[in-house]
mmCIF file of C-alpha atoms in Angstrom:
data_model
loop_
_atom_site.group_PDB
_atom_site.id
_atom_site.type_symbol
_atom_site.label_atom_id
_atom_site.label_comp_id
_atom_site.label_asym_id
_atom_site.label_seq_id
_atom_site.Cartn_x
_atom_site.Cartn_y
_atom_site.Cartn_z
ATOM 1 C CA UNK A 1 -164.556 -3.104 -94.927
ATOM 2 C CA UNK A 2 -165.886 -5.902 -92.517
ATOM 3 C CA UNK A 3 -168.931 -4.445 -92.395
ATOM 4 C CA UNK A 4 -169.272 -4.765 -96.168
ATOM 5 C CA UNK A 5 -168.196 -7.956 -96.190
ATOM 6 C CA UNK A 6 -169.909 -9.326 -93.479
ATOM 7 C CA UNK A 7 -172.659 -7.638 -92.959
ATOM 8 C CA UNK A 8 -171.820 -7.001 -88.942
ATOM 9 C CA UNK A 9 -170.364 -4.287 -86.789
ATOM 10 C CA UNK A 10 -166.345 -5.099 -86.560
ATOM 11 C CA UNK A 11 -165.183 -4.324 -82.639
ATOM 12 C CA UNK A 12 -161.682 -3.303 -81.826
ATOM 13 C CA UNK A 13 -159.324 -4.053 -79.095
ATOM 14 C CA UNK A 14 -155.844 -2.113 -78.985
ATOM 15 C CA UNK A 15 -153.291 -4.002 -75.959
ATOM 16 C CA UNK A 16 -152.450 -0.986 -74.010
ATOM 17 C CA UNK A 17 -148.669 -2.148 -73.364
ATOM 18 C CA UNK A 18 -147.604 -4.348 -76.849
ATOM 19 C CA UNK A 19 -150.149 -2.191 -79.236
ATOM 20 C CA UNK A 20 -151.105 -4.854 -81.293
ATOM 21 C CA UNK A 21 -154.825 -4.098 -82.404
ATOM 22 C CA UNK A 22 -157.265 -7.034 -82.897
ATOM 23 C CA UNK A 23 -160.043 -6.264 -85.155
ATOM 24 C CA UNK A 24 -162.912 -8.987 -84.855
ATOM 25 C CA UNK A 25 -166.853 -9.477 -86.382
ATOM 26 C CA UNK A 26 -168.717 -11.852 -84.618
ATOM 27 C CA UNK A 27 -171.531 -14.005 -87.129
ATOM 28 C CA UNK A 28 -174.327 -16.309 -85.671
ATOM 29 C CA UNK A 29 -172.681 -19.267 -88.550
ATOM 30 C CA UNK A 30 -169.817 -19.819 -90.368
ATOM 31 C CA UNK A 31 -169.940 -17.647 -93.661
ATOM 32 C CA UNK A 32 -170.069 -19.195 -96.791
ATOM 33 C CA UNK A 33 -167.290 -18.625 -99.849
ATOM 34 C CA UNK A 34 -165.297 -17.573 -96.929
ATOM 35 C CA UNK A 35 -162.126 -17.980 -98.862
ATOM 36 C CA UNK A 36 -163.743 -15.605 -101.384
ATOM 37 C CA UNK A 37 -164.373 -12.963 -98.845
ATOM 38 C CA UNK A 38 -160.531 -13.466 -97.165
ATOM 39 C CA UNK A 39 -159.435 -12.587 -100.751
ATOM 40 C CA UNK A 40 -161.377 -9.664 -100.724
ATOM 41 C CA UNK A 41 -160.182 -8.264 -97.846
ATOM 42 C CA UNK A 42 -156.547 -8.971 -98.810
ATOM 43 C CA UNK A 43 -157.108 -7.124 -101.998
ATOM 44 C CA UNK A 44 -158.583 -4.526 -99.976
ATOM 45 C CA UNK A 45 -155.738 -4.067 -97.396
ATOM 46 C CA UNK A 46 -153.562 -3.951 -100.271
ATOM 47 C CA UNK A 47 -155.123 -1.298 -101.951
ATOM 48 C CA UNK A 48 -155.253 0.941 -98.598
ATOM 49 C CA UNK A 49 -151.194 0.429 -98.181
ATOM 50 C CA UNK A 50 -150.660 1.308 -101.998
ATOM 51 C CA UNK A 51 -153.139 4.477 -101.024
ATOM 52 C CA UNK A 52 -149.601 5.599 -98.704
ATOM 53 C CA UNK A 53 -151.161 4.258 -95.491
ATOM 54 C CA UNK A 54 -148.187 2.140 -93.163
ATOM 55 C CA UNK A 55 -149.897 -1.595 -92.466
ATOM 56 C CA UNK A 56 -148.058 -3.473 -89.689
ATOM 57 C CA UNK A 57 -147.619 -7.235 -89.822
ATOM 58 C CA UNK A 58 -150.969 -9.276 -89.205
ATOM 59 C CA UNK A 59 -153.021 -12.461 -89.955
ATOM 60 C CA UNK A 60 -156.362 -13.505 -90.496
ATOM 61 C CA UNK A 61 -158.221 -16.563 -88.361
ATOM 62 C CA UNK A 62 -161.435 -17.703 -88.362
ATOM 63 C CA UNK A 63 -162.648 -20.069 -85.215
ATOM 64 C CA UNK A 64 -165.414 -21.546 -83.124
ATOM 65 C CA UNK A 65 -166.571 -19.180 -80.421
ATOM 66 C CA UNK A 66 -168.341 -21.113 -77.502
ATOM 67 C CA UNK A 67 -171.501 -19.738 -76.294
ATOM 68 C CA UNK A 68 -170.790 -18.141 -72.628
ATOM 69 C CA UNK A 69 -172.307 -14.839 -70.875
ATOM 70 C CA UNK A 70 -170.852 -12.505 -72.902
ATOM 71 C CA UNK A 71 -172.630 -9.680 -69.685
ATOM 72 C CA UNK A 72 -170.064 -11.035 -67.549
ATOM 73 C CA UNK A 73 -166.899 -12.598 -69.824
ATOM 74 C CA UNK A 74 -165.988 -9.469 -70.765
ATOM 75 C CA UNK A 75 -164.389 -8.940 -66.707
ATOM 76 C CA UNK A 76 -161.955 -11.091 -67.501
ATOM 77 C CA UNK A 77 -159.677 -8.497 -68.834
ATOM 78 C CA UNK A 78 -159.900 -6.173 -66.196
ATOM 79 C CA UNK A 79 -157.672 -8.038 -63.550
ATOM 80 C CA UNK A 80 -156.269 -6.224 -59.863
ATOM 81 C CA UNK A 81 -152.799 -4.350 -60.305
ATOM 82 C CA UNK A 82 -150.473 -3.830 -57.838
ATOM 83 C CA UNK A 83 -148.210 -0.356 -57.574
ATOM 84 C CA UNK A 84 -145.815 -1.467 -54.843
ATOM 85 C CA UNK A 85 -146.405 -2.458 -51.551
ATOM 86 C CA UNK A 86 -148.673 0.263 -50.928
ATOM 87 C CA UNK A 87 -151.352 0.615 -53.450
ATOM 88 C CA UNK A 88 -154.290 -1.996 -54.903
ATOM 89 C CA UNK A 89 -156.362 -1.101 -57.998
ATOM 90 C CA UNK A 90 -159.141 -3.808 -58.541
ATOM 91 C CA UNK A 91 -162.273 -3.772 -60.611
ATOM 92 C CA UNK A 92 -165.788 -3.440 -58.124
ATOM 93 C CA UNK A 93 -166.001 -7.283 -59.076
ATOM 94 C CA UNK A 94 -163.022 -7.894 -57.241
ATOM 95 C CA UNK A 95 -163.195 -8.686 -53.914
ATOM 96 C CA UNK A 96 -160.286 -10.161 -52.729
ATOM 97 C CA UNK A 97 -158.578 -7.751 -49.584
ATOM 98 C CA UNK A 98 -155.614 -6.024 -49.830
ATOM 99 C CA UNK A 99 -152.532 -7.087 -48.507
ATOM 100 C CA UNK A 100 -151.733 -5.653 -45.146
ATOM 101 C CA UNK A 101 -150.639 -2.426 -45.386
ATOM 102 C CA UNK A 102 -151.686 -1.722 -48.755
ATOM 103 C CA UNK A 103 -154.693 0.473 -49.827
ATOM 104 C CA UNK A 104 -157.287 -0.323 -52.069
ATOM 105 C CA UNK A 105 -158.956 1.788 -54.908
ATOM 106 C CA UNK A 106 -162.206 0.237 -56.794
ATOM 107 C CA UNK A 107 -162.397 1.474 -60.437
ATOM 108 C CA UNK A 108 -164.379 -0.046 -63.246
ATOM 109 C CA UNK A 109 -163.967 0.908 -67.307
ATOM 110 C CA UNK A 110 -166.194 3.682 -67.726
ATOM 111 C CA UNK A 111 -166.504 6.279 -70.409
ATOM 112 C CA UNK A 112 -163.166 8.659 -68.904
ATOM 113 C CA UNK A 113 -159.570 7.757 -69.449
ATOM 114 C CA UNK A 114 -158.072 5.628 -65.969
ATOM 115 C CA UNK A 115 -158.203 2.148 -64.595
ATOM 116 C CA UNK A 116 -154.495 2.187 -63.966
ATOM 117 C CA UNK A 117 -153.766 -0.099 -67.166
ATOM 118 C CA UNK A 118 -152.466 1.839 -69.669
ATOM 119 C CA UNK A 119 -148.839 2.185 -69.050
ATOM 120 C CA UNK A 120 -148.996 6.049 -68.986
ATOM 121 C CA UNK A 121 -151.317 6.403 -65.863
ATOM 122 C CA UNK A 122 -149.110 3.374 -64.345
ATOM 123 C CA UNK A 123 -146.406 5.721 -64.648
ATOM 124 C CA UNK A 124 -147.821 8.438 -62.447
ATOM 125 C CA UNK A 125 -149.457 5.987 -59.677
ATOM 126 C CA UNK A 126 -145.754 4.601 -59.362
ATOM 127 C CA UNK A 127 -144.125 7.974 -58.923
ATOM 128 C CA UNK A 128 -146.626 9.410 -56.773
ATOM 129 C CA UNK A 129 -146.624 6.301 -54.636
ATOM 130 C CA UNK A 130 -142.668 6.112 -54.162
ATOM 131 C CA UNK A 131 -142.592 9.713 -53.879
ATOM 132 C CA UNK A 132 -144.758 9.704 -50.808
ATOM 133 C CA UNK A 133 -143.277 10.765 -47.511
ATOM 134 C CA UNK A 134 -144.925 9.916 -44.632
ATOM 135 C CA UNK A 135 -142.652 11.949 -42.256
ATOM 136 C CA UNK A 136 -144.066 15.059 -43.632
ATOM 137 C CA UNK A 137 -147.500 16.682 -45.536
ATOM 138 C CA UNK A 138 -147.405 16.541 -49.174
ATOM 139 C CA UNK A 139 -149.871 18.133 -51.438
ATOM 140 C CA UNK A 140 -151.055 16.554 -55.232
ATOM 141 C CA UNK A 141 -152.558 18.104 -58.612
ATOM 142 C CA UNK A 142 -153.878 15.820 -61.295
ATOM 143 C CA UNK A 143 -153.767 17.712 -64.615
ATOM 144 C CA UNK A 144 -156.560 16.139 -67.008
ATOM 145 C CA UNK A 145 -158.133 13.445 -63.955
ATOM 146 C CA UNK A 146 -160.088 11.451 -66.470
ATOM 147 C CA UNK A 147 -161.705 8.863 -64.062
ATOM 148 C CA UNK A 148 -160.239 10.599 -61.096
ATOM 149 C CA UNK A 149 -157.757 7.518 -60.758
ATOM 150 C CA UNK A 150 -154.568 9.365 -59.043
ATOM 151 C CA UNK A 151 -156.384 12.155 -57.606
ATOM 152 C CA UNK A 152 -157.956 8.991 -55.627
ATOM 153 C CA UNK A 153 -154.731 6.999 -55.322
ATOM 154 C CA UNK A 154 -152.992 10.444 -53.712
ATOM 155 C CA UNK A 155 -155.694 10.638 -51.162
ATOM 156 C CA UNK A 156 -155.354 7.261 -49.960
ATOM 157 C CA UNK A 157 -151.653 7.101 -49.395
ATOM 158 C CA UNK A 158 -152.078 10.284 -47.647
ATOM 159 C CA UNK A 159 -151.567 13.479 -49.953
ATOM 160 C CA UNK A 160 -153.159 16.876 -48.900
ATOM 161 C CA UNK A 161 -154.792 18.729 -50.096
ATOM 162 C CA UNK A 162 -155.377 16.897 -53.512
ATOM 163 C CA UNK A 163 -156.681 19.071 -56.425
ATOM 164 C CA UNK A 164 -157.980 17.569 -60.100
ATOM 165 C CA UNK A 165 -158.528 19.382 -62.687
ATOM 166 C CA UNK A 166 -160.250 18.078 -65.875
ATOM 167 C CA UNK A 167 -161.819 20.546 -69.521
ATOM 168 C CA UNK A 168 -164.647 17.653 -69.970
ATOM 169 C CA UNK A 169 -167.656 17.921 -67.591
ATOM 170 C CA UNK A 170 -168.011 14.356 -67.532
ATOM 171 C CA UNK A 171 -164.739 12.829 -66.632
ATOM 172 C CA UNK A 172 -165.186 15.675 -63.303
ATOM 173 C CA UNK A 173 -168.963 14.109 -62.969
ATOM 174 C CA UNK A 174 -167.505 10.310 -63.497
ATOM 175 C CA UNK A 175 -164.263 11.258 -61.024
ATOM 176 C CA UNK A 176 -166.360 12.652 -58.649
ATOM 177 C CA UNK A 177 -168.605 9.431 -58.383
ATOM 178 C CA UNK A 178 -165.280 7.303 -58.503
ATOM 179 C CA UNK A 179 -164.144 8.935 -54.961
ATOM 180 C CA UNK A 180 -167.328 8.916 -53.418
ATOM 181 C CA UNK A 181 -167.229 5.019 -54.009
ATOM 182 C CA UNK A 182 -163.795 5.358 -52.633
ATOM 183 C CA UNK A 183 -164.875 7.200 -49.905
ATOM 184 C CA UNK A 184 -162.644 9.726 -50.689
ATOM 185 C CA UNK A 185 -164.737 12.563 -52.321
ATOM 186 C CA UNK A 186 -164.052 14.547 -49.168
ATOM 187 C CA UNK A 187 -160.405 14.814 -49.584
ATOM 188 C CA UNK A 188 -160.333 15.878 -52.906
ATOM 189 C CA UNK A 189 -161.748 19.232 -55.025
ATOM 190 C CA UNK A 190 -162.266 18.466 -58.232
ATOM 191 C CA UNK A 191 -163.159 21.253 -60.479
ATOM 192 C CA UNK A 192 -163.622 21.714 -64.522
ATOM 193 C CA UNK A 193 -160.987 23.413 -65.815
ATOM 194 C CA UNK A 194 -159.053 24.383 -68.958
ATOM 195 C CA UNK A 195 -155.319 24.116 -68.466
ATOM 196 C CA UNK A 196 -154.924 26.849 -71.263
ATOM 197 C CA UNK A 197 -156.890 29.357 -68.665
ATOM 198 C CA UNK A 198 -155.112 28.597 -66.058
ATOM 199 C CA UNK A 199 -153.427 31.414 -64.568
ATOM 200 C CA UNK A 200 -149.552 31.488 -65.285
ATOM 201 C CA UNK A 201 -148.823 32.668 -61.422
ATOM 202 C CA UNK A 202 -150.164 30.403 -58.823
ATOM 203 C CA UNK A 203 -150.149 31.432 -55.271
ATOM 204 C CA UNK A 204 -150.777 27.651 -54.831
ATOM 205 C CA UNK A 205 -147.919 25.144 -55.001
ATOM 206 C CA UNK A 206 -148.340 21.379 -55.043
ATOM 207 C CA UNK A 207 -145.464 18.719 -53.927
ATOM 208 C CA UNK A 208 -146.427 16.856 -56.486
ATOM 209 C CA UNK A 209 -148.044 17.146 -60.030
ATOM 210 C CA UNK A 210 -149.249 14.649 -61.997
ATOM 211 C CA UNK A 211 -149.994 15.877 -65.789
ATOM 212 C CA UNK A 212 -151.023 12.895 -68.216
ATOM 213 C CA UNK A 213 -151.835 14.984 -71.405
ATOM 214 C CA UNK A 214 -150.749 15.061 -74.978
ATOM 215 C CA UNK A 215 -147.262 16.790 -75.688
ATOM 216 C CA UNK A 216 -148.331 20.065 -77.320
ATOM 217 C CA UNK A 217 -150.404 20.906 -74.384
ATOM 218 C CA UNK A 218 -147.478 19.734 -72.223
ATOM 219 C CA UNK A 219 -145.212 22.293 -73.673
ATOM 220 C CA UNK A 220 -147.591 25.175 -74.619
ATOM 221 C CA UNK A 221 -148.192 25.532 -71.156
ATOM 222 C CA UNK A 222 -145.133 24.384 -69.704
ATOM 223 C CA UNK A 223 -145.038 27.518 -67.942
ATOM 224 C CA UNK A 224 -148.811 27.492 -66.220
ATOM 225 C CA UNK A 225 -147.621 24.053 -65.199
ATOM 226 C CA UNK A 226 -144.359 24.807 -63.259
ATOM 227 C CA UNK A 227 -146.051 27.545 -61.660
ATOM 228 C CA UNK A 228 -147.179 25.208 -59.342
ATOM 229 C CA UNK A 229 -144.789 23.356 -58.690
ATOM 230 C CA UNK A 230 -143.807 23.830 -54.782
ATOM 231 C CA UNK A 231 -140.004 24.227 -54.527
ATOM 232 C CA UNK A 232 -138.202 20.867 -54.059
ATOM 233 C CA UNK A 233 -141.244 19.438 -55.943
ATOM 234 C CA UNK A 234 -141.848 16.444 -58.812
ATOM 235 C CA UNK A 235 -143.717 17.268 -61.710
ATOM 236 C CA UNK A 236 -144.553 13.266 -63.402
ATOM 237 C CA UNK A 237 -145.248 14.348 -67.081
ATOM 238 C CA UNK A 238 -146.819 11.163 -69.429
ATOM 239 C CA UNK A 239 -149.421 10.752 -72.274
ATOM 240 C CA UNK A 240 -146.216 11.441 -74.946
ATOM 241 C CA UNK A 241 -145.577 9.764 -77.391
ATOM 242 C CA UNK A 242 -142.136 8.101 -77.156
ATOM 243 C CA UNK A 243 -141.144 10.092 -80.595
ATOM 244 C CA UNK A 244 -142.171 12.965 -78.802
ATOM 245 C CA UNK A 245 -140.630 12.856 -75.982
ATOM 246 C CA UNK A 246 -137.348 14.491 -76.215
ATOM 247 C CA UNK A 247 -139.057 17.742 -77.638
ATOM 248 C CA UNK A 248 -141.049 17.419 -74.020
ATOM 249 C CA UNK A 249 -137.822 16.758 -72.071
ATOM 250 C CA UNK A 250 -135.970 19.681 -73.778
ATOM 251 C CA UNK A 251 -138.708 22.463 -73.196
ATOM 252 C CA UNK A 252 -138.658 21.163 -69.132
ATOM 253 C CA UNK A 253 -135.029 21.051 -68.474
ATOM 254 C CA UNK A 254 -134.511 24.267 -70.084
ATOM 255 C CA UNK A 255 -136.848 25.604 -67.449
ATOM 256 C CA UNK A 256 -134.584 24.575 -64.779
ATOM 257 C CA UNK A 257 -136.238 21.189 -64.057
ATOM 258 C CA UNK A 258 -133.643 17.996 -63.191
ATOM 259 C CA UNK A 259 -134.913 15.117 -65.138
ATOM 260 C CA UNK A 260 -134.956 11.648 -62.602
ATOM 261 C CA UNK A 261 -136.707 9.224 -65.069
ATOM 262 C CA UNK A 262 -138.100 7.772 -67.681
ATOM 263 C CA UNK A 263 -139.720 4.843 -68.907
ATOM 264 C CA UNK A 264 -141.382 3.682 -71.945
ATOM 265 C CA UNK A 265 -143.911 1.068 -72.764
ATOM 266 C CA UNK A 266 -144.727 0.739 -76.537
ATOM 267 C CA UNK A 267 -145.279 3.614 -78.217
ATOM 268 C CA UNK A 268 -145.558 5.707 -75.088
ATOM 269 C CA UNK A 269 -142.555 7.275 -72.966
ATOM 270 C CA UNK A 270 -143.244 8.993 -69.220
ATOM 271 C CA UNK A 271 -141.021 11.065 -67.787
ATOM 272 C CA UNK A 272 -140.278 12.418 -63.878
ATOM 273 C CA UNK A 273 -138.690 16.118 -63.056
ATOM 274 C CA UNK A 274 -137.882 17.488 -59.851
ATOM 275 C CA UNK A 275 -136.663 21.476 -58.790
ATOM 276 C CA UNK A 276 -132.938 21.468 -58.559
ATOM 277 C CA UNK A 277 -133.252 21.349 -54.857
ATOM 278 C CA UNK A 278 -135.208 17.996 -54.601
ATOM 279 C CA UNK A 279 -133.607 15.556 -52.597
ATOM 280 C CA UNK A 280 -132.655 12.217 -54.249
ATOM 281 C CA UNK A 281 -134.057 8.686 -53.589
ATOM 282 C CA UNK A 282 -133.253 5.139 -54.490
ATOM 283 C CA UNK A 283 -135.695 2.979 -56.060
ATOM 284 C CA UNK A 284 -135.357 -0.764 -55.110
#
């Protein structure tokens, strides 16, 4: 519809933690009847919702835009993020050191799913950070890697072996590059995989899994997951949809798993389980 109107490619931008979507078209002048074409695209919206489509609350604006380096701008929205003590995430532009103590990962927004924003891989890099036990080895799985992100974050605060599995040939190809610039590529196998082939015994069992995936893959193969599970071992389980998520919690628990936490950020809800026989901590 902005197209039409405007004559210009509309660009979208959806806030990973609020989900409120901004929809803009950028023009080299101001248009003229502008109030005409505002009316238009009322009429227009209006004539989607009466089509039976929701339409949440919104608002149109029309301003200025300063000329700038658009190449470079665009970095502004991709600032460092801290998970605990212990971990740094920070764009390659970035190059303010870590605190002492903590260690740094370099990711940039590429093509795969992962730079740490969206508040479902959050989720996993804080679980897998607090759940990390220096006083003894721990191994890691990453179930659909995207960018590699927390295959690379488990590396560096000392998981191993760390395994990441991924269907799509180039989020393995993109990961892979992401922990050589790490310098981790040697710590971690990545391999292309479908979780629906997986086999549902594993003579392999990790201390900690990581699977951020839609829901119905979560509980189709709720049982190819928990096979690897190592006894006394977290399985973090995110990408659901907070609607979704007690149908996810149900089909885990009845498997024997003791749920430890949640937490939800918009739309989305992520969820840590542990075998019966995990040990308990206390988050401060």
């Amino acid at each position: 519809m902005l197209q039409t109107l405007f004559g210009q490619l509309p660009t979208s931008y959806t806030d990973a933690e609020t989900g409120a979507a901004r929809v803009s078209v950028f023009l080299p002048a101001k248009p003229e009847q502008f109030r005409a074409k505002r009316a238009q695209l009322k009429a227009g919206l209006k004539h989607i919702q009466s089509c039976g489509l929701r339409l949440g609350p919104g608002r149109f604006s029309l301003k200025r835009v300063r000329q700038e380096d658009w190449a470079e701008s665009w970095k502004r929205h991709f600032r460092r993020i801290e998970v605990g003590p212990r971990l740094l995430i920070q764009p390659s532009w970035d190059h303010k050191r870590p605190a002492k103590g903590q260690q740094a990962i370099q990711i940039d927004p590429g093509l795969s799913f992962g730079t740490g924003r969206h508040p479902t891989t959050r989720f996993c890099a804080e679980e897998l950070v607090f759940w990390r036990d220096e006083q003894r080895a721990q191994s890691f799985l990453d179930l659909g890697t995207g960018s590699g992100i927390l295959a690379i974050a488990a590396a560096k605060v000392g998981y191993a072996p760390v395994d990441a599995i991924d269907i799509d040939p180039d989020a393995i190809r993109i990961a892979t590059t992401n922990a050589l610039f790490n310098r981790v590529a040697h710590c971690i196998r990545f391999r292309r995989e479908d979780i629906s082939q997986l086999p549902l015994v594993s003579r392999r069992k990790y201390s900690v899994i990581c699977a951020n995936l839609i829901s119905n893959l979560l509980i189709e193969h709720r049982d190819r997951i928990l096979a690897r599970v190592a006894p006394g071992g977290l399985l973090v389980l995110a990408g659901i949809l907070e609607s979704e998520f007690h149908q996810v919690r149900t089909a885990y628990e009845a498997l024997g798993l003791r749920f430890i936490r949640s937490q939800t950020k918009g739309e989305w809800r992520s969820g840590a389980w542990a075998l019966k026989n995990r040990g308990r901590r206390t988050r401060t």
